Each structure stands twice: as C-alpha cells, then as structure tokens.
C-alpha cells in the first residue's frame, strides 16, 4: 500500500537548520508530486508548495520562498524539506502529502496519502 | 491568491444529526475543491474530491456539492467518530489554499 513515512521530531535553536525527510513506498515515486503542508500549533493547514518528483523542480508558495528548500532523492524515493535560519515562528508540524489524480481529469487532484507529520520546535 | 472561507468555524451536534459545512472561494474555481478530515494528532485524510466525488473507503454519510465559488460538505447522520476538524482546499490555482477549518464536536 502507499505509504509516506517522515523523519522524527526535531528541537532546534534559532538560526539553525533542519532537514525533514519523507520516504515513499508502494508506488512509482516519480509519477506523483509531493506537497509540503505546515500546521502551526492550534492552527489550520497551510500549503507550502510542491515538488515534481520526476524533474525535481520545486514550486513554493510566496510565504515560503528564501529559507525553505524542497528536494528529492529518486534513488531512495525520498523527498526533503530543508529550513534554514530557523525562527520561533517556524515551530509547527510539517506534513508531506502525495498529489494523486486519475484519468478523469485534473479536477480529480487531491492529497490522497500523507506522512504522519514531523514536529519541529524552535527554541533557545 | 484564492481565499477560501469556511463557515461555521465550529459547531456542536448530536449523534444522528445532519451537519452542513460551507466553503466559499474568493473567485470561481469550477469544481476544483477537496474536503479533508483531520483528527487531533493525526494527518488529514481526503473525504471528497472534485467537489462531489467520494474518496474510496469514505462512508457514504459524507457528501459534497457545489461549484464556482460555493461548496457544501454534508454529513447526513453524524457519528461519534466524525468528531474532527474539516478543511476545504482549492486546487484550481497555485497556491492550493485551504480554508481555516471547521471543528465539529459531538454533544
């Protein structure tokens, strides 16, 4: 079955960097995009962007340009989110999610499989 | 960016009640609208895609309707396990914005 398994919780100091992994299994990795979604404590879901797992081309939401980098390792079916110069406001749970769509068309796109989430805490 | 506005922000209903959550887009998005359910401490799960198509394995008490800017998620007979936060999301344009969420509690 399709699975996305993320790396474990991280506690970082302000100014440090963190790299979160999302390992896919159960399907052909390069066929479907991977999205990243942030959820700050007690808040809603915020779409950060996505990466084309075939071309490794990333697309970022405007709020996530500069310090945020998406990457892939196709040999290991793994996507990565790296955040540099961490700030207290980066404290959140970060989810990866696969975009799936079927032959009925682009309106069938949805995030059908999600990682379990990685909690990143930024504190001195 | 397309803004997604859900209402209400929260509701409390009894088991067996019919529950309706609405989602309005700031511009027309055709039927490019998905609904997700998130339980505390868990990842979201897709319920409905393309505004009205039930995801495989999702109970038939969940249904979606609407197009253009206005959409509805209906739970026809609320069950205890439906206690969760529900989010709409548009995938018409980038960024694929979510609504702010509707928390459903069981009385």
Tab-separated table of C-alpha atoms in Angstrom:
chain	number	residue	atom	x	y	z
A	1	UNK	CA	0.000	0.000	0.000
A	2	UNK	CA	1.016	3.616	-0.497
A	3	UNK	CA	2.933	4.980	2.472
A	4	UNK	CA	4.748	8.175	3.279
A	5	UNK	CA	6.957	7.933	6.353
A	6	UNK	CA	8.522	11.081	7.773
A	7	UNK	CA	11.525	11.589	9.993
A	8	UNK	CA	11.178	12.192	13.703
A	9	UNK	CA	10.659	15.289	15.806
A	10	UNK	CA	13.329	17.964	15.895
A	11	UNK	CA	14.289	20.524	18.526
A	12	UNK	CA	16.449	23.297	17.141
A	13	UNK	CA	17.835	26.614	18.280
A	14	UNK	CA	17.013	29.828	16.441
A	15	UNK	CA	19.318	30.340	13.490
A	16	UNK	CA	19.954	26.621	12.973
A	17	UNK	CA	18.793	24.493	10.035
A	18	UNK	CA	16.649	21.389	9.856
A	19	UNK	CA	16.037	18.790	7.156
A	20	UNK	CA	12.840	16.746	7.248
A	21	UNK	CA	12.553	13.589	5.155
A	22	UNK	CA	9.520	11.892	3.628
A	23	UNK	CA	10.117	8.367	2.312
A	24	UNK	CA	7.589	6.983	-0.147
A	25	UNK	CA	6.747	3.357	-0.771
A	26	UNK	CA	4.090	1.313	-2.518
A	27	UNK	CA	4.051	3.211	-5.813
A	28	UNK	CA	6.298	4.595	-8.549
A	29	UNK	CA	7.849	7.612	-6.828
A	30	UNK	CA	8.392	9.748	-9.915
A	31	UNK	CA	4.780	9.531	-11.039
A	32	UNK	CA	3.182	11.834	-8.461
A	33	UNK	CA	4.178	15.140	-6.925
A	34	UNK	CA	4.911	15.637	-3.253
A	35	UNK	CA	3.492	18.614	-1.377
A	36	UNK	CA	4.534	20.124	1.930
A	37	UNK	CA	1.943	21.464	4.383
A	38	UNK	CA	2.595	23.362	7.609
A	39	UNK	CA	0.405	23.347	10.691
A	40	UNK	CA	1.402	25.753	13.444
A	41	UNK	CA	0.278	24.901	16.997
A	42	UNK	CA	-3.512	25.119	17.254
A	43	UNK	CA	-3.784	26.461	13.723
A	44	UNK	CA	-5.029	25.286	10.343
A	45	UNK	CA	-3.303	23.796	7.339
A	46	UNK	CA	-1.036	25.939	5.171
A	47	UNK	CA	0.144	24.733	1.762
A	48	UNK	CA	3.863	25.439	1.414
A	49	UNK	CA	4.428	24.210	-2.127
A	50	UNK	CA	5.198	21.110	-4.121
A	51	UNK	CA	7.988	19.340	-5.932
A	52	UNK	CA	7.834	17.467	-9.208
A	53	UNK	CA	9.415	14.169	-8.220
A	54	UNK	CA	10.324	13.369	-11.850
A	55	UNK	CA	12.135	16.605	-12.710
A	56	UNK	CA	12.960	17.687	-9.128
A	57	UNK	CA	11.529	21.113	-9.970
A	58	UNK	CA	10.068	22.804	-6.855
A	59	UNK	CA	7.298	25.396	-6.603
A	60	UNK	CA	6.924	27.474	-3.447
A	61	UNK	CA	4.028	29.428	-2.034
A	62	UNK	CA	5.015	33.058	-1.628
A	63	UNK	CA	5.331	32.823	2.159
A	64	UNK	CA	7.866	30.024	1.791
A	65	UNK	CA	10.454	31.466	-0.551
A	66	UNK	CA	14.022	32.033	0.579
A	67	UNK	CA	14.611	29.866	3.656
A	68	UNK	CA	12.683	26.795	2.510
A	69	UNK	CA	14.026	24.237	0.047
A	70	UNK	CA	12.342	21.132	-1.361
A	71	UNK	CA	14.457	18.362	-2.844
A	72	UNK	CA	14.209	14.707	-3.830
A	73	UNK	CA	16.430	11.656	-3.925
A	74	UNK	CA	14.813	9.470	-6.553
A	75	UNK	CA	17.223	6.605	-5.860
A	76	UNK	CA	15.709	6.357	-2.377
A	77	UNK	CA	12.134	7.543	-3.164
A	78	UNK	CA	12.561	10.289	-0.601
A	79	UNK	CA	11.555	13.942	-0.555
A	80	UNK	CA	13.137	16.514	1.710
A	81	UNK	CA	12.178	19.826	3.258
A	82	UNK	CA	15.070	21.942	4.489
A	83	UNK	CA	14.509	25.088	6.519
A	84	UNK	CA	17.440	27.385	7.228
A	85	UNK	CA	17.867	30.242	9.707
A	86	UNK	CA	15.091	28.846	11.871
A	87	UNK	CA	12.830	31.250	13.743
A	88	UNK	CA	10.423	30.680	16.622
A	89	UNK	CA	7.514	31.100	14.220
A	90	UNK	CA	8.717	28.042	12.250
A	91	UNK	CA	7.594	25.895	15.191
A	92	UNK	CA	4.987	23.642	13.632
A	93	UNK	CA	4.138	20.177	12.396
A	94	UNK	CA	5.216	19.685	8.801
A	95	UNK	CA	3.389	17.164	6.621
A	96	UNK	CA	4.298	15.740	3.237
A	97	UNK	CA	1.412	14.626	1.031
A	98	UNK	CA	1.154	12.991	-2.379
A	99	UNK	CA	-0.878	14.598	-5.141
A	100	UNK	CA	-2.889	11.895	-6.840
A	101	UNK	CA	-5.134	12.270	-9.842
A	102	UNK	CA	-6.857	9.780	-12.067
A	103	UNK	CA	-7.822	9.631	-15.709
A	104	UNK	CA	-10.991	11.653	-15.125
A	105	UNK	CA	-9.006	14.877	-15.230
A	106	UNK	CA	-7.094	17.488	-13.282
A	107	UNK	CA	-10.126	18.232	-11.126
A	108	UNK	CA	-9.509	14.822	-9.517
A	109	UNK	CA	-6.241	16.046	-7.974
A	110	UNK	CA	-6.180	15.532	-4.238
A	111	UNK	CA	-3.728	14.772	-1.455
A	112	UNK	CA	-4.562	11.096	-1.071
A	113	UNK	CA	-1.665	9.961	1.097
A	114	UNK	CA	0.002	11.889	3.898
A	115	UNK	CA	3.034	11.402	6.058
A	116	UNK	CA	2.477	11.203	9.803
A	117	UNK	CA	3.899	14.693	10.306
A	118	UNK	CA	7.183	15.929	11.757
A	119	UNK	CA	7.138	18.294	14.711
A	120	UNK	CA	9.804	20.977	14.508
A	121	UNK	CA	10.284	23.052	17.641
A	122	UNK	CA	12.471	26.140	17.533
A	123	UNK	CA	13.521	27.308	20.963
A	124	UNK	CA	16.603	28.534	22.747
B	1	UNK	CA	-4.207	34.080	-4.211
B	2	UNK	CA	-7.632	32.482	-3.917
B	3	UNK	CA	-9.057	32.828	-0.411
B	4	UNK	CA	-11.180	30.007	0.993
B	5	UNK	CA	-13.668	30.900	3.727
B	6	UNK	CA	-15.417	28.208	5.743
B	7	UNK	CA	-18.418	28.551	7.976
B	8	UNK	CA	-19.084	27.953	10.718
B	9	UNK	CA	-15.697	27.880	12.460
B	10	UNK	CA	-17.075	25.342	14.901
B	11	UNK	CA	-20.282	23.511	15.629
B	12	UNK	CA	-21.683	21.092	18.153
B	13	UNK	CA	-24.247	18.497	17.116
B	14	UNK	CA	-25.780	15.277	18.376
B	15	UNK	CA	-25.258	11.778	17.061
B	16	UNK	CA	-27.631	11.238	14.154
B	17	UNK	CA	-27.884	14.924	13.249
B	18	UNK	CA	-27.414	16.239	9.738
B	19	UNK	CA	-24.407	18.582	9.614
B	20	UNK	CA	-23.572	21.063	6.874
B	21	UNK	CA	-20.317	22.958	6.427
B	22	UNK	CA	-19.919	25.590	3.743
B	23	UNK	CA	-16.849	26.800	1.885
B	24	UNK	CA	-16.694	29.881	-0.312
B	25	UNK	CA	-13.896	30.704	-2.718
B	26	UNK	CA	-12.920	34.306	-3.447
B	27	UNK	CA	-13.299	33.568	-7.174
B	28	UNK	CA	-14.778	30.837	-9.313
B	29	UNK	CA	-12.858	27.571	-9.048
B	30	UNK	CA	-15.200	25.355	-11.104
B	31	UNK	CA	-15.249	22.023	-9.218
B	32	UNK	CA	-11.568	22.054	-8.151
B	33	UNK	CA	-12.456	21.622	-4.491
B	34	UNK	CA	-11.454	18.948	-1.998
B	35	UNK	CA	-12.567	18.233	1.570
B	36	UNK	CA	-10.321	16.773	4.271
B	37	UNK	CA	-10.934	15.473	7.785
B	38	UNK	CA	-8.288	15.842	10.470
B	39	UNK	CA	-8.448	14.260	13.911
B	40	UNK	CA	-6.233	15.536	16.750
B	41	UNK	CA	-2.624	14.490	16.409
B	42	UNK	CA	-3.225	12.854	13.032
B	43	UNK	CA	-2.611	13.708	9.407
B	44	UNK	CA	-5.570	14.897	7.357
B	45	UNK	CA	-7.470	12.414	5.186
B	46	UNK	CA	-9.286	13.234	1.978
B	47	UNK	CA	-13.049	12.731	2.048
B	48	UNK	CA	-14.276	14.346	-1.164
B	49	UNK	CA	-12.514	15.445	-4.352
B	50	UNK	CA	-13.704	17.330	-7.415
B	51	UNK	CA	-16.367	18.893	-5.169
B	52	UNK	CA	-18.653	15.861	-5.058
B	53	UNK	CA	-16.730	12.601	-5.611
B	54	UNK	CA	-16.406	10.390	-2.555
B	55	UNK	CA	-12.902	9.083	-1.963
B	56	UNK	CA	-12.683	5.293	-1.875
B	57	UNK	CA	-13.317	3.902	1.588
B	58	UNK	CA	-15.055	7.007	2.928
B	59	UNK	CA	-18.500	6.328	4.462
B	60	UNK	CA	-21.445	7.283	2.302
B	61	UNK	CA	-22.859	9.590	5.002
B	62	UNK	CA	-20.331	12.146	3.719
B	63	UNK	CA	-21.265	14.060	0.579
B	64	UNK	CA	-20.145	17.191	-1.226
B	65	UNK	CA	-21.849	19.579	-3.584
B	66	UNK	CA	-21.423	22.926	-5.298
B	67	UNK	CA	-19.379	24.600	-7.989
B	68	UNK	CA	-17.989	28.024	-8.804
B	69	UNK	CA	-17.433	29.796	-5.600
B	70	UNK	CA	-19.827	28.000	-3.187
B	71	UNK	CA	-19.491	24.467	-1.836
B	72	UNK	CA	-21.017	22.309	0.871
B	73	UNK	CA	-19.888	19.266	2.861
B	74	UNK	CA	-22.771	17.334	4.406
B	75	UNK	CA	-22.703	14.575	6.998
B	76	UNK	CA	-26.170	13.025	6.847
B	77	UNK	CA	-26.115	11.186	10.164
B	78	UNK	CA	-23.351	12.329	12.479
B	79	UNK	CA	-21.398	9.565	14.211
B	80	UNK	CA	-19.111	9.814	17.267
B	81	UNK	CA	-16.063	9.095	15.107
B	82	UNK	CA	-16.845	12.170	12.977
B	83	UNK	CA	-15.586	14.461	15.734
B	84	UNK	CA	-12.776	16.241	13.880
B	85	UNK	CA	-11.769	19.400	12.052
B	86	UNK	CA	-12.781	19.656	8.405
B	87	UNK	CA	-10.919	21.652	5.771
B	88	UNK	CA	-11.762	22.594	2.221
B	89	UNK	CA	-8.962	23.151	-0.295
B	90	UNK	CA	-8.933	24.535	-3.805
B	91	UNK	CA	-6.638	23.089	-6.455
B	92	UNK	CA	-7.722	25.410	-9.266
B	93	UNK	CA	-4.754	27.751	-8.974
B	94	UNK	CA	-1.469	27.924	-7.141
B	95	UNK	CA	-1.144	28.256	-4.209
B	96	UNK	CA	-3.510	25.422	-3.320
B	97	UNK	CA	-5.081	27.229	-0.390
B	98	UNK	CA	-7.023	25.657	2.470
B	99	UNK	CA	-9.973	27.050	4.334
B	100	UNK	CA	-9.435	27.915	8.006
B	101	UNK	CA	-11.188	24.763	9.182
B	102	UNK	CA	-14.459	23.823	10.888
B	103	UNK	CA	-14.277	21.981	14.186
B	104	UNK	CA	-17.124	19.508	14.675
B	105	UNK	CA	-17.871	18.380	18.203
B	106	UNK	CA	-20.350	15.787	19.414
B	107	UNK	CA	-22.844	16.919	22.086
